[in-house]
Short mmCIF file of C-alpha atoms in Angstrom, two decimals:
data_model
loop_
_atom_site.label_atom_id
_atom_site.label_comp_id
_atom_site.label_asym_id
_atom_site.label_seq_id
_atom_site.Cartn_x
_atom_site.Cartn_y
_atom_site.Cartn_z
CA UNK A 12 0.00 0.00 0.00
CA UNK A 13 1.37 3.39 -1.09
CA UNK A 14 -0.04 6.45 0.72
CA UNK A 15 0.44 10.01 -0.56
CA UNK A 16 0.68 12.61 2.22
CA UNK A 17 0.63 16.40 2.34
CA UNK A 18 2.98 17.56 5.12
CA UNK A 19 1.36 20.73 6.43
CA UNK A 20 2.23 22.97 9.32
CA UNK A 21 0.13 21.03 11.85
CA UNK A 22 0.79 17.51 10.64
CA UNK A 23 0.75 15.14 7.71
CA UNK A 24 -2.58 14.75 5.90
CA UNK A 25 -3.34 11.62 3.87
CA UNK A 26 -4.39 12.53 0.32
CA UNK A 27 -4.78 9.17 -1.42
CA UNK A 28 -3.70 5.55 -1.61
CA UNK A 29 -2.50 3.11 -4.28
CA UNK A 30 -2.57 -0.67 -3.81
CA UNK A 31 -0.34 -3.28 -5.45
CA UNK A 32 -1.10 -6.94 -4.60
CA UNK A 33 1.92 -9.21 -4.21
CA UNK A 34 1.18 -11.35 -7.28
CA UNK A 35 1.80 -8.29 -9.45
CA UNK A 36 5.43 -7.83 -8.34
CA UNK A 37 6.62 -11.20 -6.99
CA UNK A 38 8.77 -12.90 -8.15
CA UNK A 39 9.32 -11.08 -11.46
CA UNK A 40 9.13 -7.48 -10.22
CA UNK A 41 6.93 -4.64 -11.44
CA UNK A 42 7.41 -1.33 -13.23
CA UNK A 43 4.48 0.86 -14.16
CA UNK A 44 1.81 3.34 -13.15
CA UNK A 45 -0.65 2.89 -10.28
CA UNK A 46 -3.87 4.82 -9.91
CA UNK A 47 -4.20 6.79 -6.67
CA UNK A 48 -7.53 6.12 -4.99
CA UNK A 49 -9.09 9.38 -3.86
CA UNK A 50 -7.17 11.51 -6.35
CA UNK A 51 -8.93 11.35 -9.75
CA UNK A 52 -6.58 11.42 -12.76
CA UNK A 53 -3.54 11.06 -10.46
CA UNK A 54 -1.06 8.22 -10.95
CA UNK A 55 2.02 7.00 -9.11
CA UNK A 56 4.96 5.52 -11.02
CA UNK A 57 6.76 2.77 -9.11
CA UNK A 58 9.40 0.11 -9.73
CA UNK A 59 9.78 -2.95 -7.53
CA UNK A 60 12.54 -5.54 -7.81
CA UNK A 61 12.27 -8.80 -5.87
CA UNK A 62 15.90 -9.19 -4.80
CA UNK A 63 16.95 -12.85 -4.75
CA UNK A 64 13.63 -14.08 -6.14
CA UNK A 65 15.14 -15.05 -9.48
CA UNK A 66 18.57 -16.04 -10.68
CA UNK A 67 18.67 -13.79 -13.70
CA UNK A 68 17.26 -10.44 -14.73
CA UNK A 69 14.45 -10.25 -17.31
CA UNK A 70 15.74 -9.97 -20.84
CA UNK A 71 15.62 -6.60 -22.57
CA UNK A 72 12.30 -5.97 -24.21
CA UNK A 73 10.35 -7.92 -21.58
CA UNK A 74 8.17 -5.90 -19.23
CA UNK A 75 9.06 -6.81 -15.63
CA UNK A 76 6.29 -8.72 -13.92
CA UNK A 77 5.10 -10.53 -17.03
CA UNK A 78 5.74 -14.28 -17.04
CA UNK A 79 6.34 -16.04 -20.36
CA UNK A 80 7.42 -19.43 -19.04
CA UNK A 81 5.89 -22.25 -21.04
CA UNK A 82 4.77 -20.03 -23.92
CA UNK A 83 5.67 -21.27 -27.42
CA UNK A 84 8.47 -19.49 -29.24
CA UNK A 85 7.50 -16.77 -31.66
CA UNK A 86 7.03 -18.32 -35.09
CA UNK A 87 5.60 -21.58 -33.78
CA UNK A 88 2.17 -21.51 -35.37
CA UNK A 89 0.70 -24.33 -33.28
CA UNK A 90 -2.97 -24.21 -32.29
CA UNK A 91 -2.64 -25.51 -28.75
CA UNK A 92 -4.84 -24.42 -25.81
CA UNK A 93 -3.15 -22.00 -23.45
CA UNK A 94 -3.83 -20.55 -20.00
CA UNK A 95 -3.71 -16.83 -19.22
CA UNK A 96 -3.50 -15.01 -15.88
CA UNK A 97 -5.64 -11.89 -16.18
CA UNK A 98 -5.32 -9.19 -13.52
CA UNK A 99 -8.01 -6.48 -13.51
CA UNK A 100 -6.75 -3.64 -11.34
CA UNK A 101 -8.76 -0.46 -11.70
CA UNK A 102 -10.80 1.74 -14.06
CA UNK A 103 -10.34 5.50 -14.33
CA UNK A 104 -12.77 8.19 -15.42
CA UNK A 105 -16.05 6.25 -15.69
CA UNK A 106 -19.19 8.35 -16.06
CA UNK A 107 -22.38 7.66 -14.12
CA UNK A 108 -24.56 5.48 -16.34
CA UNK A 109 -27.27 4.44 -13.87
CA UNK A 110 -28.59 7.40 -11.91
CA UNK A 111 -31.30 5.37 -10.16
CA UNK A 112 -29.35 2.60 -8.45
CA UNK A 113 -25.95 4.23 -8.37
CA UNK A 114 -22.92 2.68 -10.01
CA UNK A 115 -21.84 -0.77 -8.84
CA UNK A 116 -19.29 -1.52 -11.56
CA UNK A 117 -17.74 -4.90 -12.27
CA UNK A 118 -15.73 -6.25 -15.21
CA UNK A 119 -16.19 -9.33 -17.38
CA UNK A 120 -13.17 -10.54 -19.37
CA UNK A 121 -14.05 -12.88 -22.24
CA UNK A 122 -11.97 -14.71 -24.83
CA UNK A 123 -13.17 -13.91 -28.36
CA UNK A 124 -12.83 -17.44 -29.75
CA UNK A 125 -12.21 -17.91 -33.46
CA UNK A 126 -14.65 -20.82 -33.41
CA UNK A 127 -18.18 -19.36 -33.03
CA UNK A 128 -19.40 -22.72 -31.69
CA UNK A 129 -16.80 -22.82 -28.89
CA UNK A 130 -17.92 -22.67 -25.27
CA UNK A 131 -17.74 -19.21 -23.74
CA UNK A 132 -14.55 -18.59 -21.74
CA UNK A 133 -14.86 -15.70 -19.30
CA UNK A 134 -14.11 -14.45 -15.80
CA UNK A 135 -15.86 -11.81 -13.72
CA UNK A 136 -14.80 -9.48 -10.90
CA UNK A 137 -16.82 -8.59 -7.85
CA UNK A 138 -18.93 -5.42 -8.01
CA UNK A 139 -17.64 -2.27 -6.32
CA UNK A 140 -20.49 -0.77 -4.29
CA UNK A 141 -18.62 1.67 -2.05
CA UNK A 142 -15.97 4.32 -2.41
CA UNK A 143 -14.99 6.04 -5.64
CA UNK A 144 -17.10 4.13 -8.19
CA UNK A 145 -16.00 6.42 -11.03
CA UNK A 146 -12.46 5.13 -10.45
CA UNK A 147 -13.25 1.65 -9.05
CA UNK A 148 -10.51 -0.62 -7.76
CA UNK A 149 -10.86 -4.41 -8.08
CA UNK A 150 -7.30 -5.77 -7.76
CA UNK A 151 -8.35 -9.27 -8.81
CA UNK A 152 -6.40 -11.96 -10.67
CA UNK A 153 -8.08 -14.87 -12.49
CA UNK A 154 -6.99 -17.74 -14.68
CA UNK A 155 -8.58 -17.80 -18.12
CA UNK A 156 -8.64 -21.01 -20.18
CA UNK A 157 -8.65 -22.24 -22.82
CA UNK A 158 -7.19 -19.49 -24.96
CA UNK A 159 -5.66 -19.97 -28.43
CA UNK A 160 -3.02 -17.80 -30.06
CA UNK A 161 -4.63 -15.08 -32.16
CA UNK A 162 -7.75 -14.72 -30.00
CA UNK A 163 -8.33 -11.28 -28.49
CA UNK A 164 -9.62 -10.46 -25.01
CA UNK A 165 -12.71 -8.31 -24.51
CA UNK A 166 -13.20 -6.46 -21.22
CA UNK A 167 -16.75 -5.23 -20.54
CA UNK A 168 -17.65 -2.90 -17.66
CA UNK A 169 -21.14 -3.51 -16.25
CA UNK A 170 -23.29 -1.80 -13.65
CA UNK A 171 -24.97 -4.31 -11.32
CA UNK A 172 -28.40 -2.69 -10.92
CA UNK A 173 -31.46 -3.79 -8.99
CA UNK A 174 -33.09 -5.56 -11.94
CA UNK A 175 -30.33 -6.53 -14.32
CA UNK A 176 -26.72 -5.81 -15.20
CA UNK A 177 -26.32 -2.91 -17.57
CA UNK A 178 -23.42 -2.87 -20.04
CA UNK A 179 -21.39 0.27 -19.61
CA UNK A 180 -18.56 0.06 -22.14
CA UNK A 181 -15.94 -2.23 -23.64
CA UNK A 182 -12.17 -2.47 -24.15
CA UNK A 183 -10.48 -4.94 -26.53
CA UNK A 184 -6.92 -6.24 -26.20
CA UNK A 185 -5.64 -7.94 -29.38
CA UNK A 186 -3.64 -11.15 -29.05
CA UNK A 187 -0.42 -9.69 -30.46
CA UNK A 188 -0.36 -7.08 -27.69
CA UNK A 189 -0.04 -9.61 -24.85
CA UNK A 190 1.35 -12.78 -26.46
CA UNK A 191 3.97 -14.08 -25.95
CA UNK A 192 5.59 -11.25 -23.97
CA UNK A 193 2.62 -10.37 -21.75
CA UNK A 194 1.04 -6.97 -21.18
CA UNK A 195 0.82 -4.49 -18.32
CA UNK A 196 -0.83 -1.14 -18.84
CA UNK A 197 -3.95 0.88 -19.59
CA UNK A 198 -6.56 -0.02 -22.22
CA UNK A 199 -8.88 2.64 -23.67
CA UNK A 200 -12.57 2.09 -22.90
CA UNK A 201 -14.83 2.67 -25.92
CA UNK A 202 -17.78 4.98 -25.39
CA UNK A 203 -16.12 6.61 -22.38
CA UNK A 204 -13.93 9.60 -23.34
CA UNK A 205 -10.73 9.67 -21.30
CA UNK A 206 -11.70 6.42 -19.48
CA UNK A 207 -9.03 3.73 -19.04
CA UNK A 208 -8.88 0.20 -17.65
CA UNK A 209 -5.65 -0.99 -15.98
CA UNK A 210 -4.98 -4.68 -16.66
CA UNK A 211 -2.13 -7.20 -16.61
CA UNK A 212 -2.17 -10.28 -18.85
CA UNK A 213 0.42 -13.04 -18.37
CA UNK A 214 0.66 -16.12 -20.62
CA UNK A 215 1.08 -19.15 -18.34
CA UNK A 216 1.85 -21.68 -21.06
CA UNK A 217 0.05 -24.53 -22.79
CA UNK A 218 -2.43 -26.74 -20.99
CA UNK A 219 -1.28 -30.28 -20.25
CA UNK A 220 -3.24 -33.50 -19.94
CA UNK A 221 -3.99 -33.03 -16.23
CA UNK A 222 -5.68 -29.70 -16.92
CA UNK A 223 -2.86 -27.63 -15.41
CA UNK A 224 -0.23 -25.63 -17.27
CA UNK A 225 3.40 -26.66 -17.29
CA UNK A 226 4.32 -23.49 -15.36
CA UNK A 227 2.73 -21.08 -12.89
CA UNK A 228 -0.25 -23.13 -11.63
CA UNK A 229 -0.66 -21.03 -8.47
CA UNK A 230 -3.04 -18.31 -9.64
CA UNK A 231 -6.75 -18.03 -8.83
CA UNK A 232 -8.92 -20.64 -10.51
CA UNK A 233 -10.53 -19.79 -13.84
CA UNK A 234 -14.23 -19.80 -14.49
CA UNK A 235 -16.17 -20.67 -17.59
CA UNK A 236 -19.80 -19.82 -18.12
#
C-alpha cells in the first residue's frame, strides 16, 4: 500500500492511496503506473525488484512482472490451448450510467474465440459498491482457459443494478499485444472519453493433460460460463 501525504504545518494529511497486490510484483518485479484512490486522474509511477527471487534479470524488451514461461516461441504456429493469468486492477474516469441505483461496476473478461461454436470462456470481478465508483478498484487476478493464439480479449464494464446488469462500455486487447511477452498497462474504454482500464495479462503456457499448465499453476482458478 502506497499512501500520498501532504505535510502541512500542523501535521501530515493523507491525500490518497495506491494498492499493489503481491502477485503483481513477486517474483518477477513490477514497473508501471498505479492509480491513486481518492485523487482522480492522479497516478504514481513505481518500480519494484524482488531481490533474490530469481537467478537472472528479465531480458531486454520484456516488461518486468510478465511471465512467459511455457509459452511457445515466436514463429511456432501451433494451435494448442493456453492458460492466461488476467489481472483487472482499476478503471479511471467512468461516467455515471445508472442514476437510479448508483454505479456498482464490475468487469467481465471474455476470450473472443475464433470458433463461433466454442464454449464461452470468461471471468468476472466482484462489483464495487462503495468508495470512488468512477475510479473503481478491483485488484483481482483470475486464470482464463482455454485461450488460443490469435484470440483477443474483450473487457466489458457492467453496472450491477437492482433488476439486471447494464453494459457500460468495452475495451479490446488484441492477441499480439499480450502474447507471448505479456502486457501491463492501460486499455482505452470505448464509449467513455478519457476512461481507461488498468490490466495485466500473463501467458502461463500450454495446458497439459492433467488440466494444469506446465508453469505457474498457483493463480486463482478460472471460471467458464
